[in-house]
Backbone as JSON Lines, residues from 0, in Angstrom:
{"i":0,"aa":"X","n":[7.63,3.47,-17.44],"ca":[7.7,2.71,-16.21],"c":[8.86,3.24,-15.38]}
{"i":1,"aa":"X","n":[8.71,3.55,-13.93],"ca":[9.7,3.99,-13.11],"c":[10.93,2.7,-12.9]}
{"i":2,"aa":"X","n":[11.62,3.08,-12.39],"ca":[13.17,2.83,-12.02],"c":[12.94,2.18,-10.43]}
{"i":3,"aa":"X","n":[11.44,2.76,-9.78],"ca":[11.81,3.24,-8.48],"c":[10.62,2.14,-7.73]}
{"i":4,"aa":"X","n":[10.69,1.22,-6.85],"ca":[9.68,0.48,-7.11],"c":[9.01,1.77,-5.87]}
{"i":5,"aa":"X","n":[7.28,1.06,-6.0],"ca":[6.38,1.66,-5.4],"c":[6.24,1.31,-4.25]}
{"i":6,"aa":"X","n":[6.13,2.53,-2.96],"ca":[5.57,2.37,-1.52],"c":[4.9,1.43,-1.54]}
{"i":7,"aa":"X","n":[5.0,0.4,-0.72],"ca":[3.42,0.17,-0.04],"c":[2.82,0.26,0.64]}
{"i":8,"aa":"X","n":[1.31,-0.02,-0.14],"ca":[0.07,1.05,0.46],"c":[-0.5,0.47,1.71]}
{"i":9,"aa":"X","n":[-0.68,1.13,2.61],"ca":[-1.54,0.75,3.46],"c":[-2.51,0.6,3.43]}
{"i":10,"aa":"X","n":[-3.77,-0.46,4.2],"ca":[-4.74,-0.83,3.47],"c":[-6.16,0.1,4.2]}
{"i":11,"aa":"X","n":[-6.77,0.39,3.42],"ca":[-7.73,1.51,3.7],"c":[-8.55,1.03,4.03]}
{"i":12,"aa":"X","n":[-8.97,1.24,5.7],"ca":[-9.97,1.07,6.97],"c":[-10.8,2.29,7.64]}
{"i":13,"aa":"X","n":[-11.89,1.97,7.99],"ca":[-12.42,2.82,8.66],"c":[-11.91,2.91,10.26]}
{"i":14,"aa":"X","n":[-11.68,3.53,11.01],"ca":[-11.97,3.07,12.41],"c":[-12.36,2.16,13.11]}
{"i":15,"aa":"X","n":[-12.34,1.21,13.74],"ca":[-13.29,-0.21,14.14],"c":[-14.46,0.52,15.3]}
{"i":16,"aa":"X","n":[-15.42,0.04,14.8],"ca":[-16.28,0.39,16.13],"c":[-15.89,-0.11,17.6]}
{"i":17,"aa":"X","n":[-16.07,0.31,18.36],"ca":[-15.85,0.52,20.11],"c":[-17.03,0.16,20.37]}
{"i":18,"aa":"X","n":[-16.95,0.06,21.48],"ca":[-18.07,-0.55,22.47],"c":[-18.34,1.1,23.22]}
{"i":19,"aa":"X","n":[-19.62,1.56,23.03],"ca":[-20.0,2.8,23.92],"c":[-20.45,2.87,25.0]}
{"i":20,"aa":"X","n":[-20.16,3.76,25.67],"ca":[-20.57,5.15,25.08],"c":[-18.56,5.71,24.8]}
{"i":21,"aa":"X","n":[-18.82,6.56,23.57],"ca":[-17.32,7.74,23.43],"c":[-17.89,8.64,22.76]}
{"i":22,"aa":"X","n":[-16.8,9.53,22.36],"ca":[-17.24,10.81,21.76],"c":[-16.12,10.82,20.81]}
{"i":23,"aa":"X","n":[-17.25,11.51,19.42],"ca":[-16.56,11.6,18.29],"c":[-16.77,13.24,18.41]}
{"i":24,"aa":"X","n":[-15.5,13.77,17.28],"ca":[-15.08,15.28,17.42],"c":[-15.22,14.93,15.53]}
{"i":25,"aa":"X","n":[-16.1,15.85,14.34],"ca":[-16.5,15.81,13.73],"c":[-15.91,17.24,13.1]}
{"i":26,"aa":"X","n":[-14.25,17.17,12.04],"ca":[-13.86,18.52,11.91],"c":[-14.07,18.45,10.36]}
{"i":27,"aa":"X","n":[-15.33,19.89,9.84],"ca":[-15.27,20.04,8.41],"c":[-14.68,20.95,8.15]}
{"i":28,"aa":"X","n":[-14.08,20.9,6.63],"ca":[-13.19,21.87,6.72],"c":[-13.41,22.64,5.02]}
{"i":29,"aa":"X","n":[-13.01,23.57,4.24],"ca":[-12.69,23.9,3.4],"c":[-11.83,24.68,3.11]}
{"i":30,"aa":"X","n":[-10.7,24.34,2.56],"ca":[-9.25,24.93,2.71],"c":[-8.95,26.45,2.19]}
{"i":31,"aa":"X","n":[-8.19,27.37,2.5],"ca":[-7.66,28.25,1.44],"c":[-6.79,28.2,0.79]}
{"i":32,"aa":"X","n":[-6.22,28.82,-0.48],"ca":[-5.43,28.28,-1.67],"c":[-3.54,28.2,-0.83]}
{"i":33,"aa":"X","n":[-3.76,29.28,0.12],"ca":[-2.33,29.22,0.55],"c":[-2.1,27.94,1.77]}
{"i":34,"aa":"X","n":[-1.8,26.91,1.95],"ca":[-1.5,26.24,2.21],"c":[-0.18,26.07,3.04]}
{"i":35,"aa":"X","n":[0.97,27.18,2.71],"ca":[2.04,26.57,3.29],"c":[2.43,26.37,4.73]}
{"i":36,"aa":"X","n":[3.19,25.44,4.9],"ca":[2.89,24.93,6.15],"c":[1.89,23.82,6.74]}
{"i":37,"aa":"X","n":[1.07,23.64,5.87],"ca":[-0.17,22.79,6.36],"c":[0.08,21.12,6.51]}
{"i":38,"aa":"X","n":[0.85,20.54,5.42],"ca":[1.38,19.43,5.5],"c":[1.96,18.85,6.69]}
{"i":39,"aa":"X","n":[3.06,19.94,7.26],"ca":[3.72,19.49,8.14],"c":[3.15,19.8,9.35]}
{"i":40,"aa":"X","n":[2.34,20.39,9.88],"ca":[1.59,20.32,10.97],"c":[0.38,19.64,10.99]}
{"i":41,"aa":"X","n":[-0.07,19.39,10.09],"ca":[-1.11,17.92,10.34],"c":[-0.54,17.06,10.41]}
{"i":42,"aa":"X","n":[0.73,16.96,10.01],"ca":[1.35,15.06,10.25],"c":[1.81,15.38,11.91]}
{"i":43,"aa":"X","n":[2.48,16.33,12.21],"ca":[2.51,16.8,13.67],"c":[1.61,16.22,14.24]}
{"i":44,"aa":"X","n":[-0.1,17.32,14.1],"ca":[-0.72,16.94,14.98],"c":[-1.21,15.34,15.35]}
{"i":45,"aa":"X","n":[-1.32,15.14,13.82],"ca":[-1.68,13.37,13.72],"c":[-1.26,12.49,14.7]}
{"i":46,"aa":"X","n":[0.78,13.11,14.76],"ca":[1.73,12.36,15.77],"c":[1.04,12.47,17.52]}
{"i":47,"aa":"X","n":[0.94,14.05,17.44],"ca":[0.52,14.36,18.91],"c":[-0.47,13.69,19.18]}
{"i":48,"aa":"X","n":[-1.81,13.55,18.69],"ca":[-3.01,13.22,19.11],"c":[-2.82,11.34,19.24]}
{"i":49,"aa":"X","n":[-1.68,10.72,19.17],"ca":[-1.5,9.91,19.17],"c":[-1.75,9.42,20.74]}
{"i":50,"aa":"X","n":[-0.48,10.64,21.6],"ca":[0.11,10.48,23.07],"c":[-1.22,10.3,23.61]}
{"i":51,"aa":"X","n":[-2.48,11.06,23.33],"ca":[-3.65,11.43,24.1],"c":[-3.86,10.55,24.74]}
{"i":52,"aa":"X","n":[-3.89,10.08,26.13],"ca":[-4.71,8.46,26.78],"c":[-5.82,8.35,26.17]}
{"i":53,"aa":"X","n":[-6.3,8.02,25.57],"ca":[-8.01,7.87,25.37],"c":[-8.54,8.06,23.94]}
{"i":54,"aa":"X","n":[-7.29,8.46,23.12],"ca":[-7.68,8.26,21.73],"c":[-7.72,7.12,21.09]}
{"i":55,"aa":"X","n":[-8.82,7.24,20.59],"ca":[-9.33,5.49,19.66],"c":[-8.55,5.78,18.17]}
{"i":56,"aa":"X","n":[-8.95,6.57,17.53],"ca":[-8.18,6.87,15.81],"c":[-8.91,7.8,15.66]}
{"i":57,"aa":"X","n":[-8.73,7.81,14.05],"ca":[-8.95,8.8,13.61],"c":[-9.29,8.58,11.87]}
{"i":58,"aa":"X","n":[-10.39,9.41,11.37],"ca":[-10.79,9.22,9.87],"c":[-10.6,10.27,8.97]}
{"i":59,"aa":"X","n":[-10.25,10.24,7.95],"ca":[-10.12,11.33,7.24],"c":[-10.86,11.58,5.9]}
{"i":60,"aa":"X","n":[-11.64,12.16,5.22],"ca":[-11.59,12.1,3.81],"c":[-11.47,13.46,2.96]}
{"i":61,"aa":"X","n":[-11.22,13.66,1.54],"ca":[-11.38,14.81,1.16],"c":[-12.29,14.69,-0.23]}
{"i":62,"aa":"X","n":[-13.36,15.44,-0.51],"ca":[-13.86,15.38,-1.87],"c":[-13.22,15.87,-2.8]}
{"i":63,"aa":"X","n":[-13.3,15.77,-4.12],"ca":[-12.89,16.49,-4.97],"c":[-13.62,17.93,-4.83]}
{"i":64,"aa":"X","n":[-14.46,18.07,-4.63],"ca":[-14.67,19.83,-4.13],"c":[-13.83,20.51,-3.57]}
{"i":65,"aa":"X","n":[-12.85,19.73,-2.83],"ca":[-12.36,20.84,-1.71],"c":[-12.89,20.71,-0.21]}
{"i":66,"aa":"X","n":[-14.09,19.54,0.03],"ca":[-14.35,20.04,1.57],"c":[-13.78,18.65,2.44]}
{"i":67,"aa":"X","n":[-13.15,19.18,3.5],"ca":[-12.17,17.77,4.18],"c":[-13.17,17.69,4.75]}
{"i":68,"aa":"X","n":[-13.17,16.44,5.66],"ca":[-13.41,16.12,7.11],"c":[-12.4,15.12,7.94]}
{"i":69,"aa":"X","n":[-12.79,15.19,9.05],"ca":[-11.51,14.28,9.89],"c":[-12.42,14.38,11.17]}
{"i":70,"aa":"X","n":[-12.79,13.28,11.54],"ca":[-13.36,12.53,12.81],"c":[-12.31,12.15,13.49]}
{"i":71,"aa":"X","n":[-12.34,12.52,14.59],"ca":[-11.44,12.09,15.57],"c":[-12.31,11.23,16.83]}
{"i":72,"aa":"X","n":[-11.83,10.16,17.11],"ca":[-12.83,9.29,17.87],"c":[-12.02,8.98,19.08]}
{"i":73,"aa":"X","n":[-12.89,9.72,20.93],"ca":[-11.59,9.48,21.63],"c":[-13.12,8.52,23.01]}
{"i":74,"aa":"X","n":[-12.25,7.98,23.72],"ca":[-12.9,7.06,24.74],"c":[-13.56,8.31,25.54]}
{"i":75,"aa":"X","n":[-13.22,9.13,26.04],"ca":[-13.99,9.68,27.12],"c":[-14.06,11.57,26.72]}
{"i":76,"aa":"X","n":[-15.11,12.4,27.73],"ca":[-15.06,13.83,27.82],"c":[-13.61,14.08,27.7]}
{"i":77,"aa":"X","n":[-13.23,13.25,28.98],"ca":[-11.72,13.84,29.46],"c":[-10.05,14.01,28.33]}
{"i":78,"aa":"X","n":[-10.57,12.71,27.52],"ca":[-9.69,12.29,26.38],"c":[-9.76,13.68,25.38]}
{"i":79,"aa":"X","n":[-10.58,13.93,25.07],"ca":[-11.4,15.08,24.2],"c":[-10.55,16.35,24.64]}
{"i":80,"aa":"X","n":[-11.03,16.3,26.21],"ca":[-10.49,18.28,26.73],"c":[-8.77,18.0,27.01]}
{"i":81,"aa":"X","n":[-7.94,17.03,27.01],"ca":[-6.94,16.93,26.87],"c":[-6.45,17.07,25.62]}
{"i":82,"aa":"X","n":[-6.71,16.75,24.59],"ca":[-6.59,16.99,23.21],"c":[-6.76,18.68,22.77]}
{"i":83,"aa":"X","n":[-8.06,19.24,23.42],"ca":[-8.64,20.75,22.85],"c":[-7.55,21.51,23.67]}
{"i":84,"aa":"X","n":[-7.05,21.03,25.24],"ca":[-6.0,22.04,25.66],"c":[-5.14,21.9,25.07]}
{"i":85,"aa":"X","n":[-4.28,21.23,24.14],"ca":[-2.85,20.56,24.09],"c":[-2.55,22.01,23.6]}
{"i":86,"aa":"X","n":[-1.17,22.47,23.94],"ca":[-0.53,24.59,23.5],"c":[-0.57,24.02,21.82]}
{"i":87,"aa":"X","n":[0.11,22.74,21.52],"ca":[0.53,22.6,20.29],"c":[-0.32,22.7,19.56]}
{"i":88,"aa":"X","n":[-1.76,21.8,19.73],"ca":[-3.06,21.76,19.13],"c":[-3.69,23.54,19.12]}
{"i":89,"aa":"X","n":[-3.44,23.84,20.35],"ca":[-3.99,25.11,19.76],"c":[-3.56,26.41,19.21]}
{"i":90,"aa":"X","n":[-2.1,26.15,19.17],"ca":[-1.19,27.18,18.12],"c":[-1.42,26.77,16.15]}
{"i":91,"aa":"X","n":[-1.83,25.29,16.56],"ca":[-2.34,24.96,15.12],"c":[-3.71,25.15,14.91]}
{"i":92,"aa":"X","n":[-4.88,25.33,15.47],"ca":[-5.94,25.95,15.44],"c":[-5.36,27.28,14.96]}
{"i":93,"aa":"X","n":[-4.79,28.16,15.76],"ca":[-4.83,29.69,15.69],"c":[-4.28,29.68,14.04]}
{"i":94,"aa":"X","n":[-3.6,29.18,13.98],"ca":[-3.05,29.39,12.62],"c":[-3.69,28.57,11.12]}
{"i":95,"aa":"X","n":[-4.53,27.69,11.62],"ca":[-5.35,27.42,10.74],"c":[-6.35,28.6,10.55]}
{"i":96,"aa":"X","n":[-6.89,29.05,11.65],"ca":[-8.06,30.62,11.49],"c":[-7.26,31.39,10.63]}
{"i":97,"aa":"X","n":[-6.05,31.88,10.84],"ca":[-5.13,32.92,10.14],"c":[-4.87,32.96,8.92]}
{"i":98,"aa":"X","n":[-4.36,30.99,8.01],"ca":[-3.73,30.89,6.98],"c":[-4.65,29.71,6.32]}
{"i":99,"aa":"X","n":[-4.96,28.9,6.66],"ca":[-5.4,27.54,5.49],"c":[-6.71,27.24,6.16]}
{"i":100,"aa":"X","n":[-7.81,27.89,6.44],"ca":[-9.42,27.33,6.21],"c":[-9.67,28.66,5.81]}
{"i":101,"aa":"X","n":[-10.25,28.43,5.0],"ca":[-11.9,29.34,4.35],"c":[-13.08,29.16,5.32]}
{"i":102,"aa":"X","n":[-13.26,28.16,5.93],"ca":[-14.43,27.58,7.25],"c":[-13.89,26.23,6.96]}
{"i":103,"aa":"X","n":[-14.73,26.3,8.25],"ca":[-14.87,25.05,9.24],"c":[-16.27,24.85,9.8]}
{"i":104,"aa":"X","n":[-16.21,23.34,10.51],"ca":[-17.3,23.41,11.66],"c":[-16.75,22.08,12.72]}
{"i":105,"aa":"X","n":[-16.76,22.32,13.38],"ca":[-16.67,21.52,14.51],"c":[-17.85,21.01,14.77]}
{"i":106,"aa":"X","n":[-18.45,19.35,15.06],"ca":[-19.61,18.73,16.18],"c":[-18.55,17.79,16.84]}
{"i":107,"aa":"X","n":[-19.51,18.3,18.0],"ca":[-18.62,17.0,19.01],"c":[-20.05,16.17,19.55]}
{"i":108,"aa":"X","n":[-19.96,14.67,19.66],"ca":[-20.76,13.98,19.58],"c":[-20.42,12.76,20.52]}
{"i":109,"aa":"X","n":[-21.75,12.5,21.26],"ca":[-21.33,11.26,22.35],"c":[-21.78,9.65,21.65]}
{"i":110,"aa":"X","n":[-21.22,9.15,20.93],"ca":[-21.54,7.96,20.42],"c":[-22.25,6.83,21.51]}
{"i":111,"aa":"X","n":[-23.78,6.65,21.23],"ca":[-24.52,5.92,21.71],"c":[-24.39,4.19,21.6]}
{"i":112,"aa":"X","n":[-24.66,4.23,20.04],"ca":[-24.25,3.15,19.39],"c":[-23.14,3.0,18.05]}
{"i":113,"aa":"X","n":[-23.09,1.5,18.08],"ca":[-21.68,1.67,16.97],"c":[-21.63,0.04,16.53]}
{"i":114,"aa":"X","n":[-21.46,-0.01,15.06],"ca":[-21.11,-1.52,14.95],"c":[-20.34,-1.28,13.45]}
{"i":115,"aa":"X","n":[-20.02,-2.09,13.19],"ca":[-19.35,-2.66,11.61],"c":[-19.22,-3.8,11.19]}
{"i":116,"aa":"X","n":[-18.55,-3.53,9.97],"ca":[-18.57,-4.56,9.23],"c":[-17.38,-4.76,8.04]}
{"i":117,"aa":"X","n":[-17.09,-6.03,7.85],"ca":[-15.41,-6.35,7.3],"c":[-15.95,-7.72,6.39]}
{"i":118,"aa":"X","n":[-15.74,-7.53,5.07],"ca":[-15.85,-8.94,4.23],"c":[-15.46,-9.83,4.79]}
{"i":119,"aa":"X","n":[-15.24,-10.6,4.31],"ca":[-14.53,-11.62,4.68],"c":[-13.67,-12.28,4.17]}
């Protein structure tokens, strides 16, 4: 038994559905073994994509295979091409091509409909 008490966890949510129409940005990924660096520029970008006007959140998961994904869900086109220009966002693209994906795929998608659901 640790010494050290334990973080607490935040409680694990999906995104809440929005009222549409928005657009979801749909990033798959499968990593390469060298990694370094990768930690700290996804918590970066995480931070940045925060500022965006028009970002709703964001989802993440990873399989035990190895293949990520991360949905990014923003209110409008415009929210979206502010995000794809950002220099920061795309010096971390360039260097994801260079050092940590094996592939990817990008869909970008205009959400028609949307609903959920929460126990109670």
């Amino acid at each position: 038994m640790s010494d050290h008490p334990e973080a607490p966890v935040a409680p694990v949510a999906p995104v809440e559905a929005y009222e549409p129409p928005y657009y979801v940005a749909v990033f798959t990924t499968v990593r390469t073994q060298d990694q370094s660096g990768y930690s700290e520029t996804n918590a970066r970008m995480e931070d940045l994509v925060k500022d965006v006007p028009g970002f709703l959140g964001m989802d993440h998961a990873q399989t035990p295979g190895g293949l990520g994904i991360t949905v990014g869900y923003f209110r409008d086109a415009d929210a979206l091409a502010d995000w794809r220009s950002n220099a920061e966002h795309r010096a971390a693209q360039k260097r994801g091509r260079a050092e940590w994906y094996q592939s990817y795929t990008l869909h970008v998608a205009k959400v028609e409909r949307s609903h959920g659901f929460t126990r109670g």
